[in-house]
Structure formats: structure tokens, C-alpha cells
Amino acid sequence: QVQLVESGGGLVQAGGSLRLSCAASGLTFSISSHAMGWFRQAPGKEREFVAAITRSGVGKRYADSVKGRFSISRDNAKNTVYLQMTNLKPEDTAVYSCAAARAWGDIVATNYDYWGQGTQVTVSS
């Protein structure tokens, strides 16, 4: 059974930083064979794409709203993907979830095969 577990969320003031982690586990699951993505969902809003990274880590894509402030990375040896968030804004407040795709997931949530439960990020003004 595949598990993706996010951590690192919390309450931060505007302008602050957080680093989210997504640790993967499972009998035969390895993130090295999966593209990974981060999505977020704010209360009353639809889930939206945040960032994605290819299996090798070379290719990355970001939502326009986070470009230049967020950075996605991965450590395949640790079976973990990260989302470094800087210069946080109140509009970044949401539950952040990581996801794994056997193919390139890109910005489309339905392309992803496995999901974590999410971690809350709250940015105060």
C-alpha cells in the first residue's frame, strides 16, 4: 500500500518561509519512478496546482502565482519530495497535498495516481 505523508505545515506571518516535505512509503513504491506534484486547496475553493517535478528532478513547473517564491525538489534516495515556500502571502493559506504520477502529472490533478492527506499552511497578515 502506497502512502504519501506531508509534513512541515503550520502558521507563519506574511513574508515568512516554510518547507513542506512529502515522504513516500510502500512495499515496492519508489518516488524515483514517479513524477511528483504539489497541489493546494483553500476553504471554499477548488484544488489548484502548485508545482510539479519530473522523475529525474530536472524538469519543474510552477503555477504563475508561486513562481519565483516556491521551489520544488526531490531526494529519491530518501523517497521524499519537498516544497520550499518563501515570501508567503495570506492567499497562500490552504491545505497542501503531494501527489505521485506514474507518467508526467503536470498541472492536471486527475493525472496523479497517489495522494497524501495534506498539511495545513496558514499565513497571517
CSV table of C-alpha atoms in Angstrom, one decimal:
chain,number,residue,atom,x,y,z
A,1,GLN,CA,0.0,0.0,0.0
A,2,VAL,CA,1.4,3.4,-1.0
A,3,GLN,CA,1.4,6.2,1.5
A,4,LEU,CA,2.4,9.8,1.0
A,5,VAL,CA,2.7,11.7,4.2
A,6,GLU,CA,3.1,15.5,4.2
A,7,SER,CA,4.7,17.5,7.0
A,8,GLY,CA,6.1,20.9,7.7
A,9,GLY,CA,2.9,23.0,7.6
A,10,GLY,CA,2.0,25.5,10.2
A,11,LEU,CA,1.2,29.1,11.0
A,12,VAL,CA,3.6,31.8,9.6
A,13,GLN,CA,3.5,35.5,9.2
A,14,ALA,CA,3.3,37.1,5.7
A,15,GLY,CA,6.8,37.2,4.3
A,16,GLY,CA,7.9,34.1,6.1
A,17,SER,CA,9.0,30.8,4.8
A,18,LEU,CA,8.1,27.1,5.3
A,19,ARG,CA,9.4,23.9,3.8
A,20,LEU,CA,7.0,21.1,3.2
A,21,SER,CA,8.1,17.5,3.0
A,22,CYS,CA,6.3,14.6,1.4
A,23,ALA,CA,7.6,11.2,2.5
A,24,ALA,CA,6.6,8.2,0.4
A,25,SER,CA,6.4,4.6,1.7
A,26,GLY,CA,5.1,1.3,0.4
A,27,LEU,CA,6.3,-2.2,-0.2
A,28,THR,CA,7.5,-1.6,-3.7
A,29,PHE,CA,6.9,2.1,-4.1
A,30,SER,CA,9.7,4.4,-5.1
A,31,ILE,CA,9.2,8.1,-6.0
A,32,SER,CA,12.2,7.7,-8.4
A,33,SER,CA,9.7,6.0,-10.8
A,34,HIS,CA,7.1,8.7,-10.4
A,35,ALA,CA,6.7,12.4,-11.3
A,36,MET,CA,5.6,14.3,-8.2
A,37,GLY,CA,3.4,17.3,-7.7
A,38,TRP,CA,2.1,19.6,-5.0
A,39,PHE,CA,-1.5,20.9,-5.0
A,40,ARG,CA,-3.4,23.1,-2.6
A,41,GLN,CA,-7.0,23.7,-1.6
A,42,ALA,CA,-8.2,26.7,0.2
A,43,PRO,CA,-11.6,26.8,2.0
A,44,GLY,CA,-14.4,27.2,-0.4
A,45,LYS,CA,-12.1,26.9,-3.4
A,46,GLU,CA,-11.2,24.2,-5.9
A,47,ARG,CA,-7.9,22.4,-5.6
A,48,GLU,CA,-5.2,24.1,-7.6
A,49,PHE,CA,-1.9,23.1,-9.0
A,50,VAL,CA,1.2,24.5,-7.3
A,51,ALA,CA,4.3,22.7,-8.6
A,52,ALA,CA,5.5,19.5,-10.3
A,53,ILE,CA,8.8,17.8,-10.8
A,54,THR,CA,9.9,15.1,-13.2
A,55,ARG,CA,11.3,11.7,-12.1
A,56,SER,CA,14.9,12.9,-12.5
A,57,GLY,CA,14.3,16.3,-10.9
A,58,VAL,CA,15.5,18.2,-13.9
A,59,GLY,CA,12.1,19.3,-15.2
A,60,LYS,CA,10.0,21.5,-13.0
A,61,ARG,CA,6.8,23.5,-13.5
A,62,TYR,CA,5.1,26.1,-11.3
A,63,ALA,CA,1.8,27.9,-11.1
A,64,ASP,CA,2.2,31.5,-12.0
A,65,SER,CA,1.0,32.5,-8.5
A,66,VAL,CA,4.0,30.9,-6.9
A,67,LYS,CA,6.7,31.3,-9.5
A,68,GLY,CA,9.8,32.9,-8.0
A,69,ARG,CA,8.7,32.2,-4.4
A,70,PHE,CA,8.3,28.4,-4.3
A,71,SER,CA,10.7,25.7,-5.2
A,72,ILE,CA,10.1,22.0,-5.6
A,73,SER,CA,12.8,19.5,-5.2
A,74,ARG,CA,13.2,15.8,-4.6
A,75,ASP,CA,15.6,13.3,-2.9
A,76,ASN,CA,15.0,10.0,-4.5
A,77,ALA,CA,17.3,8.3,-2.1
A,78,LYS,CA,15.1,9.4,0.8
A,79,ASN,CA,11.9,8.8,-1.1
A,80,THR,CA,10.9,12.4,-0.3
A,81,VAL,CA,9.8,15.5,-2.2
A,82,TYR,CA,10.0,19.0,-0.9
A,83,LEU,CA,8.3,22.3,-1.4
A,84,GLN,CA,10.3,25.3,-0.2
A,85,MET,CA,8.0,28.3,0.2
A,86,THR,CA,9.3,31.8,0.7
A,87,ASN,CA,7.8,35.2,0.8
A,88,LEU,CA,4.5,33.7,1.8
A,89,LYS,CA,1.3,35.6,1.4
A,90,PRO,CA,-2.1,35.3,3.1
A,91,GLU,CA,-3.5,34.0,-0.2
A,92,ASP,CA,-1.2,31.0,0.1
A,93,THR,CA,-3.2,29.7,3.0
A,94,ALA,CA,-4.5,26.3,2.1
A,95,VAL,CA,-4.1,22.6,2.7
A,96,TYR,CA,-1.1,21.4,0.7
A,97,SER,CA,-1.1,17.9,-0.7
A,98,CYS,CA,1.6,16.0,-2.6
A,99,ALA,CA,0.8,13.5,-5.3
A,100,ALA,CA,2.6,10.9,-7.4
A,101,ALA,CA,2.1,10.1,-11.0
A,102,ARG,CA,3.4,7.1,-13.0
A,103,ALA,CA,3.5,9.3,-16.0
A,104,TRP,CA,4.1,13.1,-16.2
A,105,GLY,CA,1.4,14.5,-14.0
A,106,ASP,CA,1.9,18.2,-14.9
A,107,ILE,CA,-0.8,20.6,-13.7
A,108,VAL,CA,-3.7,18.1,-14.0
A,109,ALA,CA,-4.8,16.6,-10.7
A,110,THR,CA,-6.5,13.6,-12.4
A,111,ASN,CA,-3.2,12.6,-13.9
A,112,TYR,CA,-1.9,11.7,-10.5
A,113,ASP,CA,-2.3,8.2,-9.1
A,114,TYR,CA,-1.5,8.6,-5.4
A,115,TRP,CA,-2.3,11.4,-2.9
A,116,GLY,CA,-1.3,12.4,0.6
A,117,GLN,CA,-3.8,13.7,3.2
A,118,GLY,CA,-2.3,17.1,3.2
A,119,THR,CA,-0.8,19.6,5.6
A,120,GLN,CA,-2.3,22.9,6.6
A,121,VAL,CA,-0.4,26.1,5.8
A,122,THR,CA,-1.8,29.3,7.3
A,123,VAL,CA,-0.3,32.7,6.5
A,124,SER,CA,-1.3,35.6,8.7
A,125,SER,CA,-1.2,39.2,7.5
